[in-house]
Every structure is written in C-alpha cells, then in structure tokens.
Coordinates of C-alpha atoms and ligand atoms in Angstrom, one line a residue:
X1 CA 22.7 -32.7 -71.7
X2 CA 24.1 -35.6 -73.4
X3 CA 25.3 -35.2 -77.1
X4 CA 22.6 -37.2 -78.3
X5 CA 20.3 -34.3 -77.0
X6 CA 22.0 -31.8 -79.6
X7 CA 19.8 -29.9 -81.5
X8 CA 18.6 -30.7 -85.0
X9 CA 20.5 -29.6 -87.7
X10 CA 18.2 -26.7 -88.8
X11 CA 17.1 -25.8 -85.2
X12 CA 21.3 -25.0 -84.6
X13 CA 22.5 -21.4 -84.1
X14 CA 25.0 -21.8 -86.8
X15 CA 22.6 -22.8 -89.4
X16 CA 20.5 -20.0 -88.3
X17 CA 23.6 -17.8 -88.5
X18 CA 24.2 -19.2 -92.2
X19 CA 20.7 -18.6 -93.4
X20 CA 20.6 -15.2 -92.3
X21 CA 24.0 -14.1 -93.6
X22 CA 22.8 -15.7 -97.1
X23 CA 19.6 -14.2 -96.8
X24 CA 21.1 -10.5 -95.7
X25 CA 23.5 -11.2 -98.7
X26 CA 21.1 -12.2 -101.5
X27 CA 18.8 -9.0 -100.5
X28 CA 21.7 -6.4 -101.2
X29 CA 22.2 -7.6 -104.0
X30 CA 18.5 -7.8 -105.5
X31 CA 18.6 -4.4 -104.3
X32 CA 21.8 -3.5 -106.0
X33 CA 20.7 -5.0 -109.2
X34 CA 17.1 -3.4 -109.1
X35 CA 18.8 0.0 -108.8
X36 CA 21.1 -0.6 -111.5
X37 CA 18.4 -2.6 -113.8
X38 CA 16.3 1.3 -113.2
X39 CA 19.1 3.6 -114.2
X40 CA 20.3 0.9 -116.9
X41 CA 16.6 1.4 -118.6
X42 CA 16.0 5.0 -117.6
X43 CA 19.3 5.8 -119.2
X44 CA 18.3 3.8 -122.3
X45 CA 14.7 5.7 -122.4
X46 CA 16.1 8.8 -122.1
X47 CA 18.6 8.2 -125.2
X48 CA 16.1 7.0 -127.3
X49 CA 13.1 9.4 -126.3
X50 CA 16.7 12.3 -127.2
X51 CA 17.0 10.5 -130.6
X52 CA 13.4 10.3 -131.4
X53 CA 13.3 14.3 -130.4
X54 CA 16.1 15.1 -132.5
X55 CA 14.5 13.2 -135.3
X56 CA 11.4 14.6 -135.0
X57 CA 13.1 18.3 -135.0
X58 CA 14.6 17.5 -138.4
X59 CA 11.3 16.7 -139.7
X60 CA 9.8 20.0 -138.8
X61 CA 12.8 21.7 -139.9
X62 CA 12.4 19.8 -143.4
X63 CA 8.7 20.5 -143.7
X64 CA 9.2 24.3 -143.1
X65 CA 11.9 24.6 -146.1
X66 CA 11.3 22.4 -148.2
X67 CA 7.4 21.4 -147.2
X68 CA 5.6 18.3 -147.0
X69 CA 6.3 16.4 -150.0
X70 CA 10.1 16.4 -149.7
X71 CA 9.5 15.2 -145.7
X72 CA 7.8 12.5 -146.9
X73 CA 10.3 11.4 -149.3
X74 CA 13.3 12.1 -146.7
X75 CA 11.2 10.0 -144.2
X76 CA 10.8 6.8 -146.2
X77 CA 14.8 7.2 -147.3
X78 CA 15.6 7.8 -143.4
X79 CA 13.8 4.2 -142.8
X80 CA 15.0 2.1 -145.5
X81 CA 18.6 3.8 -143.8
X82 CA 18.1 3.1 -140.2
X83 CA 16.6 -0.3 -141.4
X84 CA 12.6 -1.0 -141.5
X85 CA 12.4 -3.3 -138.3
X86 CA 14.4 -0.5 -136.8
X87 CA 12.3 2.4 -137.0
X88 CA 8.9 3.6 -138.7
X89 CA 7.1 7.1 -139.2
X90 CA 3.3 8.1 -140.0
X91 CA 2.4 11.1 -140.9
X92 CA -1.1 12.6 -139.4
X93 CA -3.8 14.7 -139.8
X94 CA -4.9 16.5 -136.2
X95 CA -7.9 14.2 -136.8
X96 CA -5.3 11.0 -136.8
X97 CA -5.8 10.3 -140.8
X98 CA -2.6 8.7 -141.7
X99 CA -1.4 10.3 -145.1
X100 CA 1.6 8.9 -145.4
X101 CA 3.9 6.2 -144.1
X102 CA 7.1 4.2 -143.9
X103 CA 7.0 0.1 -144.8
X104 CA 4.5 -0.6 -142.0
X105 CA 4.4 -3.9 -142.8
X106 CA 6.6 -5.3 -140.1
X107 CA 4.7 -2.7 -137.7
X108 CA 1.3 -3.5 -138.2
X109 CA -0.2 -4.5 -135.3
X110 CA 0.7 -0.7 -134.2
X111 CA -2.3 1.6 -134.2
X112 CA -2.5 5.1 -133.7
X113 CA -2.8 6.3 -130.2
X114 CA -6.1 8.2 -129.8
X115 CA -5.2 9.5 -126.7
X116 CA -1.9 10.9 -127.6
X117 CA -3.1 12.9 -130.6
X118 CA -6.1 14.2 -128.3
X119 CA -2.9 16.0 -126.1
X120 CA -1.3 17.3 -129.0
X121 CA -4.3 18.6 -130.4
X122 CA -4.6 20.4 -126.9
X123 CA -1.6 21.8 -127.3
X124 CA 1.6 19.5 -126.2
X125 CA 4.2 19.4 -128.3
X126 CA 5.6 15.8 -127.9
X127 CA 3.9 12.7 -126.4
X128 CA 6.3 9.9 -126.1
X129 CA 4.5 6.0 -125.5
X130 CA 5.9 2.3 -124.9
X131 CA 4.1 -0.5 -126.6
X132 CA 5.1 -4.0 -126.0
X133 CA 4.1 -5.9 -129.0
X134 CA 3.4 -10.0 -127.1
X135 CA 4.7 -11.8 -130.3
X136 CA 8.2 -9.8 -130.3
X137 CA 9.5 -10.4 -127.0
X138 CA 11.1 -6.3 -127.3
X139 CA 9.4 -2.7 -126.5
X140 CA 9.0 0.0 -129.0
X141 CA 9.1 3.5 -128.1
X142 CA 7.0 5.7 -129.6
X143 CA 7.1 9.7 -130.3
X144 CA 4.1 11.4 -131.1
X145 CA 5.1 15.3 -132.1
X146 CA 3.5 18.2 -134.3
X147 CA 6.4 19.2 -136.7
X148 CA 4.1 21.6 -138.7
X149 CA 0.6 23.1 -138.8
X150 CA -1.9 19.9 -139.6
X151 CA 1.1 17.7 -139.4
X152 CA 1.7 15.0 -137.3
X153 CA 4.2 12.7 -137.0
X154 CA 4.6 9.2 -135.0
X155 CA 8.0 8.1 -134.8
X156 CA 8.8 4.5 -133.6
X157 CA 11.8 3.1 -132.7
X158 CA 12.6 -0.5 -131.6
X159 CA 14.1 -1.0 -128.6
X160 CA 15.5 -4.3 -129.8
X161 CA 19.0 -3.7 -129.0
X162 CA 18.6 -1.9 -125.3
X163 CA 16.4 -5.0 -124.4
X164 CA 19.1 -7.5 -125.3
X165 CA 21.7 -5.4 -123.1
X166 CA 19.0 -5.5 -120.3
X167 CA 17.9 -9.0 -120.9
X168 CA 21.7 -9.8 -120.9
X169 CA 22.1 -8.0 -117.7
X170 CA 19.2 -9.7 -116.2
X171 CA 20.7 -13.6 -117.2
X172 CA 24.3 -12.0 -115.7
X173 CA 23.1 -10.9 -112.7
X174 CA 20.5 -14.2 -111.9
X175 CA 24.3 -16.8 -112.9
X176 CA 26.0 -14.2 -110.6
X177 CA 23.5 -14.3 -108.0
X178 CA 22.8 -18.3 -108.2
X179 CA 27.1 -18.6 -107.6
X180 CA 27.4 -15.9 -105.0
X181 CA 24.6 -17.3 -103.4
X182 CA 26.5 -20.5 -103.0
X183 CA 29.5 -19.1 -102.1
X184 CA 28.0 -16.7 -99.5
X185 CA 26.3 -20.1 -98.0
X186 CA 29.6 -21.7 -97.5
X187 CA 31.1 -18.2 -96.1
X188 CA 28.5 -17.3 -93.6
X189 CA 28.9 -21.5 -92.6
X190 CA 32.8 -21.6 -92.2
X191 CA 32.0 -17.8 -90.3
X192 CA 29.1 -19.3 -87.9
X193 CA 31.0 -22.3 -87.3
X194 CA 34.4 -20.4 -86.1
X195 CA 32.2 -18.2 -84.2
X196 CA 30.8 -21.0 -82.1
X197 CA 33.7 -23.5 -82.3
X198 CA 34.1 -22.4 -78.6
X199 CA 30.8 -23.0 -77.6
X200 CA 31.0 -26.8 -78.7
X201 CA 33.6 -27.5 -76.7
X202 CA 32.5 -25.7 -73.7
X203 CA 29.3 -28.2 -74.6
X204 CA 31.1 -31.3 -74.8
X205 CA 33.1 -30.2 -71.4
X206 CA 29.4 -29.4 -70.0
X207 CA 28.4 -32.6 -71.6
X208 CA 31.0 -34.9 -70.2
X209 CA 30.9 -33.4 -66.9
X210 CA 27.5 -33.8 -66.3
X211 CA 27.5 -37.3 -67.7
X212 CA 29.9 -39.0 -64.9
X213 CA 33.2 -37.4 -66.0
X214 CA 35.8 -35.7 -63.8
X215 CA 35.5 -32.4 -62.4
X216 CA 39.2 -31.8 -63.0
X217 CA 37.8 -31.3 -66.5
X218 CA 38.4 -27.5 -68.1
X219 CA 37.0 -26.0 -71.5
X220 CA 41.0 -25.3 -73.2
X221 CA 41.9 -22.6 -73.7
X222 CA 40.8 -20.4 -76.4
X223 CA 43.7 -17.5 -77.3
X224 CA 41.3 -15.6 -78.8
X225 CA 40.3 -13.4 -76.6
X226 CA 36.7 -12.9 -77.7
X227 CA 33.3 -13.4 -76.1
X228 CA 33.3 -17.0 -76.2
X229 CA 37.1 -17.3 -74.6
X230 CA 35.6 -15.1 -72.1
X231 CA 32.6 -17.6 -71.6
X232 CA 34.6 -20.1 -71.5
X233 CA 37.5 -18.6 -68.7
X234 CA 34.4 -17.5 -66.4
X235 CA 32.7 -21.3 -67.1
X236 CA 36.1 -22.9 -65.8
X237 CA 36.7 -20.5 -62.6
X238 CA 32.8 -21.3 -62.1
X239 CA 34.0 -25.2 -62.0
X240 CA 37.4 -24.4 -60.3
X241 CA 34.7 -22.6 -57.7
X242 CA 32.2 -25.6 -57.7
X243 CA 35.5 -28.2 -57.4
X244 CA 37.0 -26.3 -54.2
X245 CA 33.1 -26.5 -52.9
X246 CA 33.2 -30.3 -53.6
X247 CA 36.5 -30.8 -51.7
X248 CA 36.0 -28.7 -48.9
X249 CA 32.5 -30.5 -48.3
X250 CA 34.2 -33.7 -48.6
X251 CA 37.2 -33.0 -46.2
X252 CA 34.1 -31.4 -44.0
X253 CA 32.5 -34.7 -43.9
X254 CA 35.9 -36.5 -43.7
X255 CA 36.4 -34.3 -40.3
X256 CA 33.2 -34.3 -38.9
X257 CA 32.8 -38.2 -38.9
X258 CA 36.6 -38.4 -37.4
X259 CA 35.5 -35.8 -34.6
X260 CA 32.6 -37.3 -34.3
X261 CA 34.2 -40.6 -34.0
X262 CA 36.5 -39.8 -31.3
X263 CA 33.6 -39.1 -28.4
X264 CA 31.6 -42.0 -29.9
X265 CA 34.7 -44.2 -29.2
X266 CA 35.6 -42.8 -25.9
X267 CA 32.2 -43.2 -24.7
X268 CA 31.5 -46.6 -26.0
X269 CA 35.2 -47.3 -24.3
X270 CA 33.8 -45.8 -20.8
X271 CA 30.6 -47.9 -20.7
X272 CA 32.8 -51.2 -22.2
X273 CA 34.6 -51.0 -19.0
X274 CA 32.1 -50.0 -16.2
X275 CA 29.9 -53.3 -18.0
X276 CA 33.3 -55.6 -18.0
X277 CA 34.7 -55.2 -14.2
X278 CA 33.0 -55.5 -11.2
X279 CA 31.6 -52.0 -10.8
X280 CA 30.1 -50.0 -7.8
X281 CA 27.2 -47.6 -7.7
X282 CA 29.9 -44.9 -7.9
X283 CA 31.7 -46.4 -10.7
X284 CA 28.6 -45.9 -12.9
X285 CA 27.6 -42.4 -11.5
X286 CA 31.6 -41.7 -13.0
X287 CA 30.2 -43.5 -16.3
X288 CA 27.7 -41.4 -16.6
X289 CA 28.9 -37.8 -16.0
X290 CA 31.8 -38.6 -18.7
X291 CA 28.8 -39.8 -20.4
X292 CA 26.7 -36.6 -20.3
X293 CA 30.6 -34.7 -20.7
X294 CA 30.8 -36.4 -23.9
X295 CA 27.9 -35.7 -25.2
X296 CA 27.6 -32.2 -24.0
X297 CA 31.3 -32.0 -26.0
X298 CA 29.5 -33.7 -28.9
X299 CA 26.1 -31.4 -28.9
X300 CA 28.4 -28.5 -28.6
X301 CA 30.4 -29.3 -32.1
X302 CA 27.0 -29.7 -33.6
X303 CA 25.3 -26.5 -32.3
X304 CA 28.4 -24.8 -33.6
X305 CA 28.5 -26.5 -37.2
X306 CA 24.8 -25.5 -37.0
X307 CA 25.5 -21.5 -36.3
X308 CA 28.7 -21.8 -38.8
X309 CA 26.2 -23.0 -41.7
X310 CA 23.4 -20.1 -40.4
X311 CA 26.0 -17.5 -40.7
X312 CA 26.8 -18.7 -43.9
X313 CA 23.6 -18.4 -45.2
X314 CA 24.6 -14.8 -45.9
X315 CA 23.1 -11.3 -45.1
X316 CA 19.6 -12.1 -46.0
X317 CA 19.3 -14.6 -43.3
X318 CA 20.5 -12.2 -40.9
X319 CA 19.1 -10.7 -38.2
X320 CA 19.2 -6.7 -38.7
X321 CA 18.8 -4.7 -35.3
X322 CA 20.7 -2.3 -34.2
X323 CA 24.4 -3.5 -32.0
X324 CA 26.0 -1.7 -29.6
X325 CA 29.4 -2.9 -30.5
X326 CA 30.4 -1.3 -27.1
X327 CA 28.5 -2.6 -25.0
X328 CA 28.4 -6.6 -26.6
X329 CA 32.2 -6.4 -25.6
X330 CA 31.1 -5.4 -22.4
X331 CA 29.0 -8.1 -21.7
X332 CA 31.5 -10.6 -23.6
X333 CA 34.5 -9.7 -21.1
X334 CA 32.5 -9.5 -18.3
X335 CA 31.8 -13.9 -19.1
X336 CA 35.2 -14.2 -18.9
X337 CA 36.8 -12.1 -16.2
X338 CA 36.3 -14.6 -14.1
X339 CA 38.0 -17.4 -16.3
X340 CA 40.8 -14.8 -17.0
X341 CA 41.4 -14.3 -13.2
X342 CA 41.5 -18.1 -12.6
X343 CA 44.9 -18.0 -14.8
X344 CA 46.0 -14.9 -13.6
X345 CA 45.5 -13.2 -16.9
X346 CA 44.6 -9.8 -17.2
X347 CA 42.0 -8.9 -19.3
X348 CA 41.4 -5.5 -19.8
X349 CA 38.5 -3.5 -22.5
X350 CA 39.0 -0.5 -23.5
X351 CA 35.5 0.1 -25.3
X352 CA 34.7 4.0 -24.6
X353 CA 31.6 5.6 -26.0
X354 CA 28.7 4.0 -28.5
X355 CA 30.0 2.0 -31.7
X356 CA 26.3 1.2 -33.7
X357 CA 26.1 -1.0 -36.4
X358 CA 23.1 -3.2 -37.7
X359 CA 23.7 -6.6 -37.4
X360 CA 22.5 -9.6 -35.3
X361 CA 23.7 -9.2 -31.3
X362 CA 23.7 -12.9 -30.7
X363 CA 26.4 -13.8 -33.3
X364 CA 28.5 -10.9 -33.0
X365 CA 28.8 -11.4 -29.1
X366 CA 29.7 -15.2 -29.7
X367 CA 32.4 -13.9 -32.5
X368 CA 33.9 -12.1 -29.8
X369 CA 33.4 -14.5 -27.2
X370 CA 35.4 -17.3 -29.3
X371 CA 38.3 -14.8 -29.8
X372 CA 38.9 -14.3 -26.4
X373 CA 38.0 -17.5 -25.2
X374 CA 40.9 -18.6 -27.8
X375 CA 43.3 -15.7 -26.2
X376 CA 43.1 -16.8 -22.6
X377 CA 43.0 -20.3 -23.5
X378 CA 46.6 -19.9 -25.7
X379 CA 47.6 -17.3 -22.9
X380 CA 49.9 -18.1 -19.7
X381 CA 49.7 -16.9 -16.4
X382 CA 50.8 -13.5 -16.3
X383 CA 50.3 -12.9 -19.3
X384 CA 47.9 -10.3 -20.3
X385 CA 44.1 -10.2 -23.4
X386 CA 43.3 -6.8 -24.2
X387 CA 40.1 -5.5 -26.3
X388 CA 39.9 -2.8 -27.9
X389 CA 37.7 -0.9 -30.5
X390 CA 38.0 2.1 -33.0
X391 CA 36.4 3.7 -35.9
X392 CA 37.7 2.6 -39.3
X393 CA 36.7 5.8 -41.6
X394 CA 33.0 6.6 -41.7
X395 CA 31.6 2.8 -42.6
X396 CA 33.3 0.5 -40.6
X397 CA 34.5 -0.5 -37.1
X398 CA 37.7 -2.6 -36.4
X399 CA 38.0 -4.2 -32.8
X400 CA 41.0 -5.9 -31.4
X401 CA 41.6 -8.6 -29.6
X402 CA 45.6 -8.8 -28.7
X403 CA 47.1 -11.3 -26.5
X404 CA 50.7 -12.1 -25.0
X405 CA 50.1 -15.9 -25.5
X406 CA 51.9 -18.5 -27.5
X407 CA 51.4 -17.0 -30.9
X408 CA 51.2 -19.0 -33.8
X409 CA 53.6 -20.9 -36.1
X410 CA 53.6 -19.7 -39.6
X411 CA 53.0 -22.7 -41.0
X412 CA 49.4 -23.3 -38.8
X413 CA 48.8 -19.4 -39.3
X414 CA 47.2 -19.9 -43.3
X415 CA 45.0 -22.9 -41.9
X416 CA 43.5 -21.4 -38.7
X417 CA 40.5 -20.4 -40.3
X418 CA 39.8 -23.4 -41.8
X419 CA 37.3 -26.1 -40.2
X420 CA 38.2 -28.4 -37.2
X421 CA 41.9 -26.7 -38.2
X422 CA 44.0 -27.0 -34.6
X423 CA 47.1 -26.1 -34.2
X424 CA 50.0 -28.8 -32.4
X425 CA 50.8 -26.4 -29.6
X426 CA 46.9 -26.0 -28.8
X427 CA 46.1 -30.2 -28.8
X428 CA 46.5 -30.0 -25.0
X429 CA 43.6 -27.2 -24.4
X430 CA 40.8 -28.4 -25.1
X431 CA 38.7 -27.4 -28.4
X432 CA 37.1 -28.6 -31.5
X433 CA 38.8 -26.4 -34.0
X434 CA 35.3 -24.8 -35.0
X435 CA 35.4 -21.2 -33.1
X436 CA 37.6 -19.6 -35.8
X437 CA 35.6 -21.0 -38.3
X438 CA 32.7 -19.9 -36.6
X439 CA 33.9 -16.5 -36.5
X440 CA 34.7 -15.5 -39.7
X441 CA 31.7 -17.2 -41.3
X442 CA 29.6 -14.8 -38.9
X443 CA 32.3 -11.8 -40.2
X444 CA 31.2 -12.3 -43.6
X445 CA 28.2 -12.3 -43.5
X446 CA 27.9 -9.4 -42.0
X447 CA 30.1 -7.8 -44.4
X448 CA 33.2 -7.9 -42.9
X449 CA 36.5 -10.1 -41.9
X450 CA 39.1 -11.4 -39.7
X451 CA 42.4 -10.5 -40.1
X452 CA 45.5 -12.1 -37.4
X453 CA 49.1 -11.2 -37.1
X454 CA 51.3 -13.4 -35.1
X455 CA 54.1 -13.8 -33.7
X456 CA 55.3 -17.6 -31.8
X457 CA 55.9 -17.0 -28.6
X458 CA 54.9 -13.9 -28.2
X459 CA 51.3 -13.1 -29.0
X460 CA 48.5 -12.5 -31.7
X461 CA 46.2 -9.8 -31.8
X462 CA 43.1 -11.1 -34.0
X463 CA 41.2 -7.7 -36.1
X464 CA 37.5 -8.4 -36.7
X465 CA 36.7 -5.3 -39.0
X466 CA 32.9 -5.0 -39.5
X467 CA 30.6 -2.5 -41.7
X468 CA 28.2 0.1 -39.8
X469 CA 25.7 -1.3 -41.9
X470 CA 26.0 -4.9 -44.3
X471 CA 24.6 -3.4 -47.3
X472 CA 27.1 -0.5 -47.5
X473 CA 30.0 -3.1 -48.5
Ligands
ADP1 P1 40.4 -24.5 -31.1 O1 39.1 -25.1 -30.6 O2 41.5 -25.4 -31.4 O3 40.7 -23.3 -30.3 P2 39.9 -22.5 -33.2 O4 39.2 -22.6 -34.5 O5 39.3 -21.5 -32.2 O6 39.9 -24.0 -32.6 O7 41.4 -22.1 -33.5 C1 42.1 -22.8 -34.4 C2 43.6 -22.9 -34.1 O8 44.1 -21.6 -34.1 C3 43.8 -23.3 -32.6 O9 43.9 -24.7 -32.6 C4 45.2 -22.6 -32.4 O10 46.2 -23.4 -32.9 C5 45.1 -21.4 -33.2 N1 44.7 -20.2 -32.4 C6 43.6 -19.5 -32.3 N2 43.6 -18.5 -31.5 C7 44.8 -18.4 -31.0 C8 45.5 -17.5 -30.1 N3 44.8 -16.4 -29.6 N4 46.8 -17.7 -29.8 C9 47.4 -18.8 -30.4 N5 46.8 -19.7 -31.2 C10 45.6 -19.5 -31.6

C-alpha cells in the first residue's frame, strides 16, 4: 500500500477512536446532569409543596380559634408580607365559589382547578398542582387543602426563584459541556494517536518495503511493551524470517547454476575435443558414455532438489502408511553390503524386533540410504558403519548411524546441513552436497530431526530421531 492509499481522514481508526471517546464522554455527562437536574427540582418541589403544607396548617389552625374572618385578614397580611407576585390564597366554598382572596391581580390568568376540589370534596386532604403560566417563563405551585368545614383554601406559590437556580444550572452545565466537550475531543485525539503511533510506523515500514525499499528495513523499536510493540517485534522476526528465505533462495540459485555449470562445461569441453582432433569411432563411443555420465550426474542433482523441495512441502504432502522402521534398514544395508565389502568396511545392523511409525517408506529408506552411503564413503578400509535403532520414550524412535571414518572439522560441522554444503576433506569422493540436505528436509517433515556429533579423525555417528506418528509432535 503506498501512503497515498491512506485512508480518509474520517474513515481512520483514530478518528473513529476520538469520536467515540467524545461521544462515550458527552453521554455520561447528559446523564449525570439529567440525574442531578431531577433531584435538583424534586428537592425544590418537595420544599415548596412542605412550605405550602405548613402554611396551609396555620390557616386551619387560625380558622378553628379565631374563625374565618380573622383567616382572612391574616391571609391578605401574610401576602402583602411574602410579597404579591410571590404568593396568593383563595378561599373556597366545596362548590369552588371564591369568597375571598389575596391581590389576584398579578395571578389572573389562574383559575380554579375543578378537578382538584372534586378530590377534596371526596375526601383528600391536600391536592397539590403545577401550572406554567406561557407569558412568565416560571411554574407556580399550587396547594389545594380543606383547613375547615366548607372552607377551602388554594395556596400558590411562585417558583420564580427555584427556576432561576435550575435555569442557571441548565446554562452551567450546557458552557461546561460545550468546553469539556472540546477538551474531551482533543484528549481522546492525543490518546488515539499515541495508541496507534506504532501502527504508522509499522505502515510506513510495510509501505516502503513493499514499494522497492530494502528488506534490511525493521519497524524501531517501540520500549513500550504493549500490543502494538508486540505487533511490531513479531512483524520484524516475520521479515527477519522472509529475508533469510530471500537469501537462502538466492545462494540456492547462486549454487545450483555453479553446479550446474560445472557438468555443462565438462561436457561441452568433452565434445570440443572429440570434434577438434582427429577422432576414431572409439574416441566418440568415450564421448558419449562421459556424455550420458554427466548427464546421469546432472539428472541425479535435479531428482534430488526435486525430492528435497517434496519433503519440504511439509506433512500434508506426505505419504502416511504404516513403516517398518526395521525392516527399511534392512533393506537399506542390504544395497550397500556389497559396496561396504568392496572397501573392506564392515557394516553391521543391529535392527531387532518391529519399530512402526506412519510415514512415507520411500523417503525414509532414502534418508537412511544417504547416511550410510555418506559413512562408507568418508570411511577407510578397515574401518567399520554400524546401524542401529531404539525406542526414544513412548512417541519416538532414534536410529543411529555411527562410523569410524574421517569425522568432521568443526568448522564444516554447522554447515553440513546446508545445500550443495561439502566439506574439503570430502572434494575427492564424489558427491553433490545434496544428501544431507535431503535428509533432514525429509526428517522434518515427518516430524523429526538430525542430530551429528563428530569427532576428525575418528568418526561421526549421525541420530535421525523420528515421531511414531507426525501429528503427535
Ligand atoms: P556429499 O555429496 O558431499 O556427501 P552431503 O550433503 O551428503 O554431501 O554431506 C555434506 C558434507 O558433510 C560432506 O561433503 C562431508 O564433508 C560431510 N559429511 C557427511 N557425512 C559424513 C560422514 N559420515 N563422515 C564425514 N563427513 C561427512
């Protein structure tokens, strides 16, 4: 992806992040201030509706000693007091008469509350009601109570003063809100942004890799220790992993057109002379058996670059039947007794009893085949290639293939394994440098390996260990 191809601003996970950090923030808070905006006003109802009671009970209490005339008188007084925008009175018959009254002038527009008188009449002793009046932007509260028999009395309050606290709460919390919001924006940004700083530059790594840049390249490193360091360690062992790929095909190729070079030369040599001097019949009967030797020597690398890259196809590629390990190095050693008694080598298996695993019988006999093709060859006469195999616990096998040959130098021992790898003291025997190769890829994958200790001059004993069964590992 190149950085052109980065997506749009609002399509990024950071703004995303931002918006719903905000978004999570700014719902909280409504919530928060909803709650308090209820218990605010509940707390104010239930003052006023405890002063309105309170008043009302003084009433009662009034008309009972001193009767109606002096309520009236105490209610107007109690009015002008409290202030006549403040709070107003009626007093009512049970059929809602009004026969006498406050200054209602300020309060006209409030009627009498049918309703409310039709409850009292049925027996409640308070009805409280809220009445918004449209042209005065405040409620009033209203008590409707019997403080005597045939008396009623409606008691109103305005709730002037609470609604400025509420309406001051409300402006407050909306300046709070519009700030907050703001800052929350630029909080949840900043946050987003250091959360995913890591992922941009494991991006522009990405980006510059796939656009021509080196592979050398690595995401750097990120102290942290979090998710996205994590990310970004595994995304640089996956390129360390994809770089030693790249190199080992490349020194692959590098080796395969020298080997294959050196055959093409020596044949193209072979058939330059037998055309340049005077040649007989013979002479190019000898060109071309080298010929066909050549080429045999050259179909036989192939064949075995072919098995190596079969094998490493993995397990799933694999045949799965059922290997006598027993009796495949039977049938191995029995190939090479012959070769074995030609250089007066003694070659001895040891292979008692049935060793089953599941595996495929044509690679594992050629693993074993190359291992002691490799010990006679590095063997002198008199020297001695024995084979031997055991159980390793109750899921593996190990089998052994120990020779008193030439050993091998610590410094070629790390490198055997490795493709068209030979060692100096083996460049007179002949050889491509492929079996061990060969070996170990078929090993692994069926689950096991190839181990070798060494010692120059006086032998190596190679350990294939291999699983009963490839899935158990
Ligand atoms: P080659 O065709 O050269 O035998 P291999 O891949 O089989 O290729 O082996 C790689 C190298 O490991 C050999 O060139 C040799 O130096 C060394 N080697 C392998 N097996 C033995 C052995 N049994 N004894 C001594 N050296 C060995």
């Amino acid at each position: 992806m190149s950085l052109r191809n980065l997506p749009k601003f609002r399509h990024t996970l950071a703004f995303r992040l931002t918006l719903w950090y905000a978004g999570i923030f700014t719902l909280s808070s409504c919530i928060a201030f909803l709650f308090f905006y209820f218990l605010i006003t509940s707390v104010i109802r239930e003052r006023t509706d405890r002063d309105l009671s309170e008043q009302a009970g003084r009433f009662s209490t009034l008309l009972s000693l001193n009767g109606i005339d002096e309520v009236k008188r105490f209610a107007i007084i109690e009015a002008q007091a409290a202030g006549e925008r403040k709070i107003f009175f009626r007093l009512l018959s049970p059929r809602g008469e009004v026969f006498s009254s406050s200054n209602m002038s300020y309060w006209r527009d409030i009627g009498i509350e049918r309703e409310a008188i039709q409850k009292l009449v049925q027996g409640k002793r308070v009805v409280f009601d809220t009445i918004v009046l449209p042209e005065r932007q405040h409620k009033v509260r209203i008590l409707y109570g019997v403080i005597g028999s045939n008396v009623i009395l409606q008691l109103g309050q305005s709730m002037e003063n609470y609604s400025r606290v509420t309406e001051a709460f409300k402006r407050i919390f909306v300046t709070t809100m519009a700030f907050l919001l703001v800052v929350a924006a630029f909080i949840g940004w900043f946050m987003a942004r250091q959360a995913l700083s890591g992922v941009g530059e494991l991006t522009r790594t990405a980006s510059h890799i796939s656009s021509g840049g080196s592979l050398e390249e690595r995401v750097p490193a990120n102290p942290r220790g979090d998710e996205i360091a994590l990310l970004a360690t595994t995304f640089n062992q996956m390129l360390d992993r994809i770089q030693n790929l790249v190199m080992g095909i490349k020194e692959m190729s590098d080796n395969i057109a020298h080997d294959l070079k050196s055959p093409v030369t020596r044949i193209r040599g072979i058939a330059e002379v037998t055309l340049t001097t005077e040649t007989t019949l013979d002479d190019y009967k000898r060109m071309a058996a080298s010929t066909i030797e050549e080429c045999d020597r050259l179909l036989d690398m192939i064949n075995t670059m072919l098995v190596i890259s079969e094998a490493e196809a993995g397990i799933g590629r694999l045949k799965q039947e059922k290997v006598d390990l027993a009796e495949v190095i039977q049938n191995a050693c029995e190939l090479f007794y012959p070769l074995a008694e030609d250089k007066g080598i003694t070659l001895g298996c040891h292979v008692p009893g049935t060793f089953t695993l599941l595996g495929d019988t044509r690679l594992i006999q050629r693993m074993i085949a190359n291992l002691l093709d490799n010990a006679i060859k590095y063997t002198s006469r008199d020297g001695s290639v024995e084979v031997t195999v055991q159980e390793e616990g109750d899921k593996s096998f190990a089998v052994f293939v120990k020779d008193t040959g030439i050993g091998i130098s610590a410094k070629d021992l790390p490198h055997i394994f490795e493709r068209f790898y030979r060692g100096d003291p083996s460049r007179p025997h002949t050889g491509n440098g492929l079996g061990l190769s060969l070996a170990q890829a078929i090993a692994k994958a069926h689950g096991g390996k190839i181990d070798v200790a060494s010692s120059p001059g006086q032998g190596s004993t190679f350990t294939i260990t291999l699983p009963r069964s490839p899935s158990l590992t």
